[in-house]
CSV table of C-alpha atoms and ligand atoms in Angstrom, one decimal:
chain,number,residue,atom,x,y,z
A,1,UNK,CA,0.0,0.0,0.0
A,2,UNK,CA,3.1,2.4,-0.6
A,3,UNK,CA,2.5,5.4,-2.4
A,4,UNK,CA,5.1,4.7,-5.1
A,5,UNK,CA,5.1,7.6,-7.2
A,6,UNK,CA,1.8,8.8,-8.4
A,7,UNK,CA,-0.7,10.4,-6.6
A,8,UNK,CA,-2.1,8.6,-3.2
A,9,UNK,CA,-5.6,8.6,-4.9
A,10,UNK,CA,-8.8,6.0,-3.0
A,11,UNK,CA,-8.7,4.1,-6.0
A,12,UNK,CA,-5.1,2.8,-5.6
A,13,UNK,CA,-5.6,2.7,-2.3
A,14,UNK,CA,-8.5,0.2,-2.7
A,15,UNK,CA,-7.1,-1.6,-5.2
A,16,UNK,CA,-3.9,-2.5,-3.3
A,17,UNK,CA,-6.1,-3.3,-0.1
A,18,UNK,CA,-8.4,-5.7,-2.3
A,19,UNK,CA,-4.9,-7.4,-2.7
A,20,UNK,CA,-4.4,-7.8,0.5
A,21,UNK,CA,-7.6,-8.9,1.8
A,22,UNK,CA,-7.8,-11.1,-1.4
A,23,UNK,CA,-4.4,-12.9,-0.7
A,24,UNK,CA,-6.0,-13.3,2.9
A,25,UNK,CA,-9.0,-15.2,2.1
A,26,UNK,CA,-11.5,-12.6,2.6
A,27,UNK,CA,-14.6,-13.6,0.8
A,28,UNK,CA,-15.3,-10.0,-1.0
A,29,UNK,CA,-12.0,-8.3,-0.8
A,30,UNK,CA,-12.9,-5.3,-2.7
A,31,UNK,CA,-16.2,-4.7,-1.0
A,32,UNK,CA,-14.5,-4.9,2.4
A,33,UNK,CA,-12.0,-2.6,1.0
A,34,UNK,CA,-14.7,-0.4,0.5
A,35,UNK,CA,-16.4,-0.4,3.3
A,36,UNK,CA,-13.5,0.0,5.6
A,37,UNK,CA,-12.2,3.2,3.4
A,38,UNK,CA,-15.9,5.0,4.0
A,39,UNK,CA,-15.2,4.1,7.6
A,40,UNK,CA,-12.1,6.1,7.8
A,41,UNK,CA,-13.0,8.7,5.2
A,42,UNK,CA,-16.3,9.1,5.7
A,43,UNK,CA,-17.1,9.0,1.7
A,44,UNK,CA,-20.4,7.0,0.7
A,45,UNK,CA,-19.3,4.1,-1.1
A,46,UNK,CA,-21.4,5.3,-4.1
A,47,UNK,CA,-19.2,7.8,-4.7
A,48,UNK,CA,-16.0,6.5,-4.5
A,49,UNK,CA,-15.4,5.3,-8.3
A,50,UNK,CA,-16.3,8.7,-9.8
A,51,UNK,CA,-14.4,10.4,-6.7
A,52,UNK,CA,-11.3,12.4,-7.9
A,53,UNK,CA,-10.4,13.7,-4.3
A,54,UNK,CA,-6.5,12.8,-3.1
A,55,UNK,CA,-7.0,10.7,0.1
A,56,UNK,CA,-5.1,12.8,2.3
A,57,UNK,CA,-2.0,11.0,4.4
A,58,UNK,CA,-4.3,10.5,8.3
A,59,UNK,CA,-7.4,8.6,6.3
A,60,UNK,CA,-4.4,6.6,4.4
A,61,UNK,CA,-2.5,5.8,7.8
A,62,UNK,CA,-6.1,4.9,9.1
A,63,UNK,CA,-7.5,3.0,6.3
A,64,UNK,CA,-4.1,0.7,6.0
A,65,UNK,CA,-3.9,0.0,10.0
A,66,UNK,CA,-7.8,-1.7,9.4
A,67,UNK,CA,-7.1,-3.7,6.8
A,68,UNK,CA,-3.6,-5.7,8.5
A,69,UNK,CA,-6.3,-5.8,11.6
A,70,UNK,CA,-9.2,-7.6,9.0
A,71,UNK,CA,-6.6,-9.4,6.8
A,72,UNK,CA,-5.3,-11.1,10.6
A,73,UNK,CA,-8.8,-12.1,10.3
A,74,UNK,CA,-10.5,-9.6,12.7
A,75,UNK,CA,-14.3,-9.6,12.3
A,76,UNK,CA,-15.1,-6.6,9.8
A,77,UNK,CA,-17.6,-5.4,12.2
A,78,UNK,CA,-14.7,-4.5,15.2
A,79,UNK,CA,-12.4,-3.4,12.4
A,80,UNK,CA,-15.2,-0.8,12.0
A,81,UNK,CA,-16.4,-0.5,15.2
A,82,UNK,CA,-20.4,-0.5,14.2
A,83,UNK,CA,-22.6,-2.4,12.9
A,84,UNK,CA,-26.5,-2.3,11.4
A,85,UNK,CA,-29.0,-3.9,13.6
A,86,UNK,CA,-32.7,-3.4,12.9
A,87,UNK,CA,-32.1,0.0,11.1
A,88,UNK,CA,-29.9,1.4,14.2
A,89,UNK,CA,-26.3,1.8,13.9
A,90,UNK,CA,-24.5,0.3,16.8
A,91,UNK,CA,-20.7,0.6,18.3
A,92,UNK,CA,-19.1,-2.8,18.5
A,93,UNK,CA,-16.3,-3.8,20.1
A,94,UNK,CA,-14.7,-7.1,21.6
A,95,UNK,CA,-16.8,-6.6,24.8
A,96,UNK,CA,-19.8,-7.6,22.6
A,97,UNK,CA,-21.0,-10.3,20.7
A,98,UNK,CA,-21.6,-8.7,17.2
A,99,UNK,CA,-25.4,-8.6,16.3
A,100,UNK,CA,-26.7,-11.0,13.8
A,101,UNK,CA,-29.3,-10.3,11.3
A,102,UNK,CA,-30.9,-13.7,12.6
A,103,UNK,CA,-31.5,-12.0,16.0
A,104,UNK,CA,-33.7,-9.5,14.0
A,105,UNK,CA,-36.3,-12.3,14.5
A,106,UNK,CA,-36.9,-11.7,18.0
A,107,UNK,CA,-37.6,-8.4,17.4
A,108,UNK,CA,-40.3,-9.2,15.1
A,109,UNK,CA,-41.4,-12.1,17.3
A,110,UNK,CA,-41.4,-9.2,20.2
A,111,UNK,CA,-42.8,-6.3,18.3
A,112,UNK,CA,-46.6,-7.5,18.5
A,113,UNK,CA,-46.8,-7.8,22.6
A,114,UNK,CA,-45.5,-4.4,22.7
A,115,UNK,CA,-48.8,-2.6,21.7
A,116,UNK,CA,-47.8,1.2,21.1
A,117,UNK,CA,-50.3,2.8,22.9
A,118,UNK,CA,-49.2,1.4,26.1
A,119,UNK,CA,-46.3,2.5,28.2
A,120,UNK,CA,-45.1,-0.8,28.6
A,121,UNK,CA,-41.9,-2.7,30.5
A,122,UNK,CA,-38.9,-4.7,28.5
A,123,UNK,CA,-36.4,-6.5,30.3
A,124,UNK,CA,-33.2,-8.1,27.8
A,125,UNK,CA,-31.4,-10.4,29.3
A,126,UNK,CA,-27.8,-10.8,28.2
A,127,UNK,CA,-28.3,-7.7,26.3
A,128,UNK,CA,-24.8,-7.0,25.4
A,129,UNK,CA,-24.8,-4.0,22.5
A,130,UNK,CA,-28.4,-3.8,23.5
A,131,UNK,CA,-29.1,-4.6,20.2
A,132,UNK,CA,-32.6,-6.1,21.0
A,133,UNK,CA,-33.6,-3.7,24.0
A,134,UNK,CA,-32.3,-0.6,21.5
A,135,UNK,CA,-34.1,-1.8,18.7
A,136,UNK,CA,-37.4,-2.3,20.3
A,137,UNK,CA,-37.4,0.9,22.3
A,138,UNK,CA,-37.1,2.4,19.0
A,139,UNK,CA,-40.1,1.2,17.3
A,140,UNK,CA,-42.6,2.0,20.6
A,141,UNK,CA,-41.9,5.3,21.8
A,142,UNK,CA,-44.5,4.6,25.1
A,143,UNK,CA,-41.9,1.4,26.4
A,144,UNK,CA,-39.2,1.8,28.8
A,145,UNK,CA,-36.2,-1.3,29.3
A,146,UNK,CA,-33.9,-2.8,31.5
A,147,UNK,CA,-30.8,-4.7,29.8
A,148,UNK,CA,-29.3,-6.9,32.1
A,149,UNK,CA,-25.8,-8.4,31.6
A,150,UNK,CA,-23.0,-10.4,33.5
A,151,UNK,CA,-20.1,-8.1,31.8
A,152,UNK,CA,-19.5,-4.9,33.0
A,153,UNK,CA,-17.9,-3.8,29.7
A,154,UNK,CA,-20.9,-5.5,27.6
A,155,UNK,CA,-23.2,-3.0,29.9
A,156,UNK,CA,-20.7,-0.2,29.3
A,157,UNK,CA,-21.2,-0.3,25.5
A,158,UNK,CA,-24.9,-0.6,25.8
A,159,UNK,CA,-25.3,2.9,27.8
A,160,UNK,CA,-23.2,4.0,25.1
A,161,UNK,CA,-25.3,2.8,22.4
A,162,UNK,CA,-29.1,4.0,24.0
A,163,UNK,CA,-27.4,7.4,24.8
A,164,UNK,CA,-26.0,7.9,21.2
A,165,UNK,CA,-29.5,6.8,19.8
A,166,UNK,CA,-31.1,9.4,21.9
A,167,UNK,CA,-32.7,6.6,23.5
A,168,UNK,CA,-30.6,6.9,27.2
A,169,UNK,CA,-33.7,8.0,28.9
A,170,UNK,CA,-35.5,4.9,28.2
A,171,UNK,CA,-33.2,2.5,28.6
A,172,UNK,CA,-31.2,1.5,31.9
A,173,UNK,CA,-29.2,-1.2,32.0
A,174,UNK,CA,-27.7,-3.4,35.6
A,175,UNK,CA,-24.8,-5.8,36.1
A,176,UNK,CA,-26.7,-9.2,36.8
A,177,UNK,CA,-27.4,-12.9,36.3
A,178,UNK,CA,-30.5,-13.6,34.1
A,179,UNK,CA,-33.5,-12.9,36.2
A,180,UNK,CA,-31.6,-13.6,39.7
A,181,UNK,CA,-32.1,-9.7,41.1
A,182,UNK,CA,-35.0,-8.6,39.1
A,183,UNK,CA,-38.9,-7.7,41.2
A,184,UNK,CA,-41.5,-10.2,40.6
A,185,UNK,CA,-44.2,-8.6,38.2
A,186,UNK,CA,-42.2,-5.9,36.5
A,187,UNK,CA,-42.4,-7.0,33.2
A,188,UNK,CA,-44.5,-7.0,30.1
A,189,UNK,CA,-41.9,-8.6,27.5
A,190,UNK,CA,-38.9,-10.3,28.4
A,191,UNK,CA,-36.5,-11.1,25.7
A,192,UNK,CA,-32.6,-12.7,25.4
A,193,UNK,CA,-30.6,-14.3,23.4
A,194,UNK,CA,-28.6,-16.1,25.8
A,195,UNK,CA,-25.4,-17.9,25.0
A,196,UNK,CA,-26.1,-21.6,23.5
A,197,UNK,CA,-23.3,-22.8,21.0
A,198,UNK,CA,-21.7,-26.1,22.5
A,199,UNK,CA,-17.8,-25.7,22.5
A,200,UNK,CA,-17.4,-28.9,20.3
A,201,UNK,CA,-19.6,-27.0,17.4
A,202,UNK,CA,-17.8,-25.4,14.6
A,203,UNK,CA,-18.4,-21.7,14.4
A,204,UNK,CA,-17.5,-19.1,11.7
A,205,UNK,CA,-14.2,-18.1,10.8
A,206,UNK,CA,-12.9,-15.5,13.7
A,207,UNK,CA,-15.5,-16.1,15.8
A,208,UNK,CA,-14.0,-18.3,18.4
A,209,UNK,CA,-11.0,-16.2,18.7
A,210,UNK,CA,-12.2,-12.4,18.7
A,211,UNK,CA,-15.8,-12.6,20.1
A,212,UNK,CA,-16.7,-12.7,23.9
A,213,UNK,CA,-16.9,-16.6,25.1
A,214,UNK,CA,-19.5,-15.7,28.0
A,215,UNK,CA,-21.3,-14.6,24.9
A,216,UNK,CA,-21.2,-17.5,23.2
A,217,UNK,CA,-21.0,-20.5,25.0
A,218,UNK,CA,-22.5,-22.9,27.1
A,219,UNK,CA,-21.2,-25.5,29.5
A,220,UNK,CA,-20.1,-28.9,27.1
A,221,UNK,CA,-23.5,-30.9,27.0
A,222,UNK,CA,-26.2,-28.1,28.7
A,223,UNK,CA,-27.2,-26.4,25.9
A,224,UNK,CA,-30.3,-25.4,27.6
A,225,UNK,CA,-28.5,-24.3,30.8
A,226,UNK,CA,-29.4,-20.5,30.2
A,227,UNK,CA,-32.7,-21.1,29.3
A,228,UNK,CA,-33.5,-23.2,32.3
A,229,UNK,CA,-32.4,-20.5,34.3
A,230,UNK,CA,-34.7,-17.5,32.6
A,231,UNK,CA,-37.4,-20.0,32.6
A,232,UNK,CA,-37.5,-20.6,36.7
A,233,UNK,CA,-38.3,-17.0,37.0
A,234,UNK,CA,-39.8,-15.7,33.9
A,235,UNK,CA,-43.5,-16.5,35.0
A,236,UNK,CA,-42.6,-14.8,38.2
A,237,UNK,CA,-41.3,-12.0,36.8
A,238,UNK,CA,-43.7,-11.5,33.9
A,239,UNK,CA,-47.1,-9.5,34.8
A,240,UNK,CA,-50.4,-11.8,33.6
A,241,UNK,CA,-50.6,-11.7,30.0
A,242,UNK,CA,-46.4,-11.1,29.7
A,243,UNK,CA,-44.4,-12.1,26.9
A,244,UNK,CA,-41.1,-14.1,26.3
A,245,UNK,CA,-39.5,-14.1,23.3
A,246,UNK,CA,-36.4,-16.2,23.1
A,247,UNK,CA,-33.6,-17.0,20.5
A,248,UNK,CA,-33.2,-20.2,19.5
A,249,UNK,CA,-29.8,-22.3,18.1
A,250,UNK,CA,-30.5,-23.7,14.8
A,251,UNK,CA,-32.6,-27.1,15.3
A,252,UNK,CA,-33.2,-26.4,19.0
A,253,UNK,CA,-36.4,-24.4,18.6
A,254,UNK,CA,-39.1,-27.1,19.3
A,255,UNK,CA,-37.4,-28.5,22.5
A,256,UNK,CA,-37.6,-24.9,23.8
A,257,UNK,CA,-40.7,-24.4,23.3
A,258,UNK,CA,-41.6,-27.8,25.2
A,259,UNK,CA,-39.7,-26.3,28.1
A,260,UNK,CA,-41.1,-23.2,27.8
A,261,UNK,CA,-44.6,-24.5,28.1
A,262,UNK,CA,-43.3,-27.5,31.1
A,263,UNK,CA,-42.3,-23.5,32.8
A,264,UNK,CA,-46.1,-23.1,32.6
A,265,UNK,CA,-46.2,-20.9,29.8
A,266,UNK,CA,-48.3,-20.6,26.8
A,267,UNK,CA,-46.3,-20.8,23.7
A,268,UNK,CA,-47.9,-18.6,20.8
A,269,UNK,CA,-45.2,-19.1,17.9
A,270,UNK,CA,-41.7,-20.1,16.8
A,271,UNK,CA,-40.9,-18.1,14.2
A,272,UNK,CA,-38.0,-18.7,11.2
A,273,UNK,CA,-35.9,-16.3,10.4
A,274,UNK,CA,-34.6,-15.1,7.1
A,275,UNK,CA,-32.3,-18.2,5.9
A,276,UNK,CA,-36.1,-20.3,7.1
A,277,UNK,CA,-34.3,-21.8,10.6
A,278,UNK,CA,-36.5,-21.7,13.5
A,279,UNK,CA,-35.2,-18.8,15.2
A,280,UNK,CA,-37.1,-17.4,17.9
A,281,UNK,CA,-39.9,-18.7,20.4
A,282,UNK,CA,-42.8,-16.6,21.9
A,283,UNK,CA,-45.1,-18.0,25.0
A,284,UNK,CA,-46.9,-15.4,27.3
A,285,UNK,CA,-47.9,-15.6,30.9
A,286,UNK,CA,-51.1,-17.0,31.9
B,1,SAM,C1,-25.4,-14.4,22.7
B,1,SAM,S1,-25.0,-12.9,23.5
B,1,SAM,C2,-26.4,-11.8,23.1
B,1,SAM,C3,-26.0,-10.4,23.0
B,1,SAM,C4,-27.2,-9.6,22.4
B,1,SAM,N1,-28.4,-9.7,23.2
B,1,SAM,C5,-27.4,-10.0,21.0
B,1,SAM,O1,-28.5,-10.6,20.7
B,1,SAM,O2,-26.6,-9.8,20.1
B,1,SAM,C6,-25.3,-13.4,25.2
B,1,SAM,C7,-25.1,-12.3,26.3
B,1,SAM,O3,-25.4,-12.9,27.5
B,1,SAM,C8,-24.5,-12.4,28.5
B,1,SAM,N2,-24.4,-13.4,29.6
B,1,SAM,C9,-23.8,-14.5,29.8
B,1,SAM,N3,-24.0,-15.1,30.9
B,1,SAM,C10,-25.0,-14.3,31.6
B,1,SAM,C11,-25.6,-14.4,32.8
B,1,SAM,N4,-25.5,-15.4,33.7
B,1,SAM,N5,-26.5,-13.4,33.1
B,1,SAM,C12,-26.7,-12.3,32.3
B,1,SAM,N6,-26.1,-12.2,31.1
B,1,SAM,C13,-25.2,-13.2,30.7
B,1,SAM,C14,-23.2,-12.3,27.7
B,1,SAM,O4,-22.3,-11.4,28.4
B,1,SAM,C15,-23.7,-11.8,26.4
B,1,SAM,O5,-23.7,-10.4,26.4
Protein backbone atom coordinates (compact mmCIF):
# COMPACT_ATOMS: atom_id res chain seq x y z
CA UNK A 1 0.00 0.00 0.00
CA UNK A 2 3.13 2.41 -0.56
CA UNK A 3 2.52 5.40 -2.39
CA UNK A 4 5.11 4.72 -5.12
CA UNK A 5 5.08 7.59 -7.17
CA UNK A 6 1.81 8.84 -8.36
CA UNK A 7 -0.69 10.44 -6.56
CA UNK A 8 -2.13 8.64 -3.16
CA UNK A 9 -5.58 8.57 -4.87
CA UNK A 10 -8.81 5.98 -2.96
CA UNK A 11 -8.69 4.13 -6.00
CA UNK A 12 -5.07 2.81 -5.59
CA UNK A 13 -5.64 2.68 -2.26
CA UNK A 14 -8.47 0.21 -2.65
CA UNK A 15 -7.09 -1.59 -5.17
CA UNK A 16 -3.90 -2.49 -3.26
CA UNK A 17 -6.14 -3.29 -0.12
CA UNK A 18 -8.44 -5.74 -2.26
CA UNK A 19 -4.92 -7.38 -2.71
CA UNK A 20 -4.41 -7.85 0.46
CA UNK A 21 -7.61 -8.90 1.78
CA UNK A 22 -7.84 -11.12 -1.40
CA UNK A 23 -4.35 -12.92 -0.74
CA UNK A 24 -6.01 -13.26 2.92
CA UNK A 25 -8.97 -15.18 2.13
CA UNK A 26 -11.51 -12.56 2.57
CA UNK A 27 -14.59 -13.62 0.81
CA UNK A 28 -15.31 -9.96 -0.99
CA UNK A 29 -11.97 -8.26 -0.79
CA UNK A 30 -12.92 -5.26 -2.73
CA UNK A 31 -16.17 -4.67 -1.04
CA UNK A 32 -14.54 -4.89 2.39
CA UNK A 33 -12.00 -2.62 0.99
CA UNK A 34 -14.73 -0.38 0.48
CA UNK A 35 -16.40 -0.43 3.29
CA UNK A 36 -13.51 -0.01 5.55
CA UNK A 37 -12.23 3.15 3.43
CA UNK A 38 -15.95 4.97 4.00
CA UNK A 39 -15.23 4.07 7.62
CA UNK A 40 -12.08 6.13 7.80
CA UNK A 41 -12.99 8.75 5.19
CA UNK A 42 -16.29 9.06 5.67
CA UNK A 43 -17.10 8.99 1.75
CA UNK A 44 -20.40 7.04 0.70
CA UNK A 45 -19.28 4.09 -1.09
CA UNK A 46 -21.41 5.25 -4.14
CA UNK A 47 -19.23 7.84 -4.66
CA UNK A 48 -15.97 6.46 -4.50
CA UNK A 49 -15.36 5.27 -8.31
CA UNK A 50 -16.26 8.71 -9.79
CA UNK A 51 -14.37 10.42 -6.69
CA UNK A 52 -11.32 12.37 -7.87
CA UNK A 53 -10.37 13.69 -4.31
CA UNK A 54 -6.48 12.83 -3.09
CA UNK A 55 -7.02 10.67 0.09
CA UNK A 56 -5.09 12.82 2.31
CA UNK A 57 -1.98 10.99 4.40
CA UNK A 58 -4.28 10.49 8.27
CA UNK A 59 -7.43 8.64 6.32
CA UNK A 60 -4.38 6.64 4.42
CA UNK A 61 -2.51 5.78 7.78
CA UNK A 62 -6.11 4.94 9.06
CA UNK A 63 -7.53 3.02 6.26
CA UNK A 64 -4.06 0.74 5.97
CA UNK A 65 -3.93 0.04 9.96
CA UNK A 66 -7.84 -1.66 9.36
CA UNK A 67 -7.12 -3.72 6.82
CA UNK A 68 -3.62 -5.73 8.50
CA UNK A 69 -6.33 -5.83 11.64
CA UNK A 70 -9.17 -7.57 9.00
CA UNK A 71 -6.61 -9.45 6.80
CA UNK A 72 -5.27 -11.13 10.60
CA UNK A 73 -8.80 -12.12 10.32
CA UNK A 74 -10.54 -9.58 12.74
CA UNK A 75 -14.34 -9.60 12.35
CA UNK A 76 -15.11 -6.64 9.82
CA UNK A 77 -17.56 -5.38 12.20
CA UNK A 78 -14.67 -4.55 15.17
CA UNK A 79 -12.42 -3.40 12.43
CA UNK A 80 -15.16 -0.79 11.97
CA UNK A 81 -16.40 -0.50 15.16
CA UNK A 82 -20.40 -0.52 14.22
CA UNK A 83 -22.62 -2.41 12.88
CA UNK A 84 -26.45 -2.34 11.44
CA UNK A 85 -29.02 -3.94 13.63
CA UNK A 86 -32.69 -3.41 12.94
CA UNK A 87 -32.09 -0.04 11.13
CA UNK A 88 -29.94 1.37 14.16
CA UNK A 89 -26.32 1.79 13.88
CA UNK A 90 -24.46 0.34 16.85
CA UNK A 91 -20.69 0.56 18.26
CA UNK A 92 -19.07 -2.76 18.45
CA UNK A 93 -16.34 -3.82 20.11
CA UNK A 94 -14.72 -7.11 21.56
CA UNK A 95 -16.82 -6.62 24.80
CA UNK A 96 -19.79 -7.62 22.56
CA UNK A 97 -21.00 -10.28 20.67
CA UNK A 98 -21.62 -8.73 17.19
CA UNK A 99 -25.43 -8.63 16.27
CA UNK A 100 -26.68 -10.98 13.76
CA UNK A 101 -29.27 -10.35 11.34
CA UNK A 102 -30.92 -13.68 12.59
CA UNK A 103 -31.46 -12.03 15.99
CA UNK A 104 -33.67 -9.55 14.04
CA UNK A 105 -36.32 -12.34 14.55
CA UNK A 106 -36.85 -11.72 18.02
CA UNK A 107 -37.59 -8.43 17.42
CA UNK A 108 -40.27 -9.18 15.07
CA UNK A 109 -41.38 -12.06 17.25
CA UNK A 110 -41.42 -9.19 20.24
CA UNK A 111 -42.83 -6.32 18.30
CA UNK A 112 -46.59 -7.52 18.46
CA UNK A 113 -46.80 -7.83 22.56
CA UNK A 114 -45.51 -4.36 22.68
CA UNK A 115 -48.82 -2.65 21.75
CA UNK A 116 -47.82 1.20 21.07
CA UNK A 117 -50.26 2.79 22.89
CA UNK A 118 -49.21 1.37 26.15
CA UNK A 119 -46.32 2.46 28.23
CA UNK A 120 -45.08 -0.83 28.65
CA UNK A 121 -41.94 -2.67 30.52
CA UNK A 122 -38.88 -4.69 28.49
CA UNK A 123 -36.36 -6.46 30.29
CA UNK A 124 -33.23 -8.09 27.80
CA UNK A 125 -31.44 -10.45 29.33
CA UNK A 126 -27.78 -10.84 28.20
CA UNK A 127 -28.34 -7.73 26.31
CA UNK A 128 -24.79 -7.03 25.36
CA UNK A 129 -24.84 -4.02 22.54
CA UNK A 130 -28.39 -3.78 23.52
CA UNK A 131 -29.11 -4.61 20.21
CA UNK A 132 -32.63 -6.10 20.97
CA UNK A 133 -33.55 -3.72 23.98
CA UNK A 134 -32.29 -0.62 21.49
CA UNK A 135 -34.13 -1.78 18.72
CA UNK A 136 -37.43 -2.26 20.33
CA UNK A 137 -37.39 0.92 22.26
CA UNK A 138 -37.07 2.39 18.96
CA UNK A 139 -40.07 1.20 17.33
CA UNK A 140 -42.57 2.02 20.62
CA UNK A 141 -41.87 5.34 21.76
CA UNK A 142 -44.47 4.62 25.11
CA UNK A 143 -41.93 1.39 26.37
CA UNK A 144 -39.16 1.78 28.76
CA UNK A 145 -36.24 -1.35 29.34
CA UNK A 146 -33.88 -2.81 31.47
CA UNK A 147 -30.83 -4.70 29.83
CA UNK A 148 -29.30 -6.87 32.10
CA UNK A 149 -25.81 -8.38 31.64
CA UNK A 150 -22.97 -10.36 33.49
CA UNK A 151 -20.15 -8.14 31.77
CA UNK A 152 -19.50 -4.88 33.04
CA UNK A 153 -17.88 -3.85 29.67
CA UNK A 154 -20.93 -5.47 27.60
CA UNK A 155 -23.17 -3.03 29.94
CA UNK A 156 -20.69 -0.17 29.27
CA UNK A 157 -21.19 -0.29 25.55
CA UNK A 158 -24.93 -0.57 25.81
CA UNK A 159 -25.33 2.87 27.80
CA UNK A 160 -23.22 3.97 25.14
CA UNK A 161 -25.32 2.75 22.36
CA UNK A 162 -29.13 4.05 24.00
CA UNK A 163 -27.36 7.37 24.76
CA UNK A 164 -26.05 7.92 21.21
CA UNK A 165 -29.54 6.75 19.78
CA UNK A 166 -31.05 9.35 21.89
CA UNK A 167 -32.72 6.56 23.53
CA UNK A 168 -30.65 6.88 27.22
CA UNK A 169 -33.70 8.00 28.89
CA UNK A 170 -35.47 4.93 28.19
CA UNK A 171 -33.15 2.47 28.55
CA UNK A 172 -31.19 1.52 31.93
CA UNK A 173 -29.15 -1.23 31.97
CA UNK A 174 -27.67 -3.43 35.59
CA UNK A 175 -24.84 -5.76 36.11
CA UNK A 176 -26.67 -9.21 36.81
CA UNK A 177 -27.42 -12.91 36.31
CA UNK A 178 -30.47 -13.61 34.07
CA UNK A 179 -33.54 -12.88 36.21
CA UNK A 180 -31.64 -13.64 39.73
CA UNK A 181 -32.15 -9.67 41.10
CA UNK A 182 -35.00 -8.57 39.13
CA UNK A 183 -38.85 -7.68 41.15
CA UNK A 184 -41.50 -10.19 40.55
CA UNK A 185 -44.24 -8.57 38.18
CA UNK A 186 -42.23 -5.88 36.50
CA UNK A 187 -42.36 -6.98 33.23
CA UNK A 188 -44.52 -7.03 30.14
CA UNK A 189 -41.89 -8.57 27.53
CA UNK A 190 -38.88 -10.35 28.44
CA UNK A 191 -36.49 -11.08 25.73
CA UNK A 192 -32.64 -12.74 25.36
CA UNK A 193 -30.63 -14.28 23.38
CA UNK A 194 -28.57 -16.13 25.81
CA UNK A 195 -25.39 -17.86 25.05
CA UNK A 196 -26.11 -21.57 23.49
CA UNK A 197 -23.26 -22.85 20.99
CA UNK A 198 -21.65 -26.13 22.53
CA UNK A 199 -17.80 -25.68 22.51
CA UNK A 200 -17.38 -28.88 20.31
CA UNK A 201 -19.64 -27.03 17.44
CA UNK A 202 -17.78 -25.44 14.64
CA UNK A 203 -18.36 -21.69 14.40
CA UNK A 204 -17.46 -19.12 11.75
CA UNK A 205 -14.22 -18.13 10.79
CA UNK A 206 -12.91 -15.51 13.72
CA UNK A 207 -15.47 -16.06 15.82
CA UNK A 208 -14.02 -18.33 18.38
CA UNK A 209 -10.99 -16.15 18.68
CA UNK A 210 -12.23 -12.42 18.69
CA UNK A 211 -15.82 -12.64 20.08
CA UNK A 212 -16.73 -12.71 23.94
CA UNK A 213 -16.85 -16.60 25.12
CA UNK A 214 -19.52 -15.70 28.00
CA UNK A 215 -21.30 -14.61 24.90
CA UNK A 216 -21.19 -17.51 23.17
CA UNK A 217 -21.00 -20.54 24.99
CA UNK A 218 -22.45 -22.88 27.11
CA UNK A 219 -21.17 -25.48 29.54
CA UNK A 220 -20.13 -28.87 27.07
CA UNK A 221 -23.53 -30.91 26.96
CA UNK A 222 -26.18 -28.05 28.71
CA UNK A 223 -27.22 -26.39 25.93
CA UNK A 224 -30.31 -25.36 27.62
CA UNK A 225 -28.54 -24.25 30.76
CA UNK A 226 -29.35 -20.50 30.24
CA UNK A 227 -32.66 -21.07 29.29
CA UNK A 228 -33.55 -23.23 32.33
CA UNK A 229 -32.36 -20.46 34.30
CA UNK A 230 -34.72 -17.48 32.58
CA UNK A 231 -37.36 -20.04 32.59
CA UNK A 232 -37.49 -20.59 36.72
CA UNK A 233 -38.26 -17.03 37.01
CA UNK A 234 -39.75 -15.71 33.85
CA UNK A 235 -43.46 -16.46 35.02
CA UNK A 236 -42.63 -14.83 38.16
CA UNK A 237 -41.32 -11.97 36.78
CA UNK A 238 -43.66 -11.49 33.86
CA UNK A 239 -47.09 -9.50 34.80
CA UNK A 240 -50.42 -11.79 33.57
CA UNK A 241 -50.57 -11.71 30.05
CA UNK A 242 -46.40 -11.10 29.66
CA UNK A 243 -44.45 -12.13 26.87
CA UNK A 244 -41.15 -14.11 26.28
CA UNK A 245 -39.47 -14.13 23.32
CA UNK A 246 -36.41 -16.24 23.10
CA UNK A 247 -33.58 -17.01 20.47
CA UNK A 248 -33.16 -20.21 19.46
CA UNK A 249 -29.82 -22.30 18.07
CA UNK A 250 -30.55 -23.70 14.78
CA UNK A 251 -32.62 -27.13 15.30
CA UNK A 252 -33.22 -26.36 19.05
CA UNK A 253 -36.43 -24.36 18.60
CA UNK A 254 -39.15 -27.11 19.33
CA UNK A 255 -37.37 -28.47 22.50
CA UNK A 256 -37.62 -24.93 23.81
CA UNK A 257 -40.73 -24.37 23.29
CA UNK A 258 -41.59 -27.75 25.16
CA UNK A 259 -39.68 -26.27 28.06
CA UNK A 260 -41.10 -23.17 27.82
CA UNK A 261 -44.58 -24.53 28.06
CA UNK A 262 -43.32 -27.54 31.07
CA UNK A 263 -42.35 -23.53 32.77
CA UNK A 264 -46.10 -23.08 32.61
CA UNK A 265 -46.19 -20.85 29.76
CA UNK A 266 -48.32 -20.63 26.84
CA UNK A 267 -46.34 -20.82 23.68
CA UNK A 268 -47.87 -18.64 20.82
CA UNK A 269 -45.22 -19.09 17.89
CA UNK A 270 -41.72 -20.14 16.81
CA UNK A 271 -40.85 -18.05 14.18
CA UNK A 272 -37.99 -18.69 11.20
CA UNK A 273 -35.93 -16.35 10.41
CA UNK A 274 -34.64 -15.11 7.12
CA UNK A 275 -32.30 -18.22 5.88
CA UNK A 276 -36.08 -20.29 7.14
CA UNK A 277 -34.32 -21.77 10.65
CA UNK A 278 -36.46 -21.73 13.51
CA UNK A 279 -35.16 -18.80 15.20
CA UNK A 280 -37.07 -17.41 17.90
CA UNK A 281 -39.93 -18.73 20.43
CA UNK A 282 -42.78 -16.59 21.90
CA UNK A 283 -45.14 -17.99 24.96
CA UNK A 284 -46.87 -15.45 27.29
CA UNK A 285 -47.90 -15.58 30.88
CA UNK A 286 -51.11 -16.97 31.87
C1 LIG B 1 -25.42 -14.35 22.67
S1 LIG B 1 -24.96 -12.87 23.54
C2 LIG B 1 -26.35 -11.85 23.10
C3 LIG B 1 -26.03 -10.39 23.01
C4 LIG B 1 -27.16 -9.55 22.40
N1 LIG B 1 -28.39 -9.65 23.17
C5 LIG B 1 -27.42 -10.02 20.97
O1 LIG B 1 -28.50 -10.57 20.70
O2 LIG B 1 -26.56 -9.82 20.11
C6 LIG B 1 -25.29 -13.38 25.21
C7 LIG B 1 -25.06 -12.31 26.27
O3 LIG B 1 -25.38 -12.91 27.55
C8 LIG B 1 -24.46 -12.43 28.51
N2 LIG B 1 -24.44 -13.37 29.62
C9 LIG B 1 -23.77 -14.54 29.76
N3 LIG B 1 -24.05 -15.12 30.93
C10 LIG B 1 -24.95 -14.31 31.57
C11 LIG B 1 -25.63 -14.36 32.81
N4 LIG B 1 -25.47 -15.39 33.66
N5 LIG B 1 -26.50 -13.37 33.11
C12 LIG B 1 -26.69 -12.34 32.26
N6 LIG B 1 -26.07 -12.22 31.08
C13 LIG B 1 -25.20 -13.19 30.73
C14 LIG B 1 -23.16 -12.29 27.74
O4 LIG B 1 -22.25 -11.43 28.40
C15 LIG B 1 -23.65 -11.77 26.38
O5 LIG B 1 -23.66 -10.36 26.37
Amino acid sequence: MSRRGGERTPERLLAAAARILRRAGVDEPRAEAECLWEGVSGTPRAQLRSGRAAATAAHARRFHARVRRRAAGEPLAYVEGEVEFYGLRLRVDRRVLIPRPDSETVVDAALPRLPPERATRVLDLGTGSGCLLLALLSQRPRARGLGVDRSAGALALAAENARRLGLGTRAGFVRGSWLDAVAPGCADLIVSNPPYVEPSEALGPGVAEHEPHLALFTPPGQPYRAYDAILHRARVVLRPGGALVLEAGAGRARALAERCAAAGLRVLEVRRDLGGIERAVAAVAP
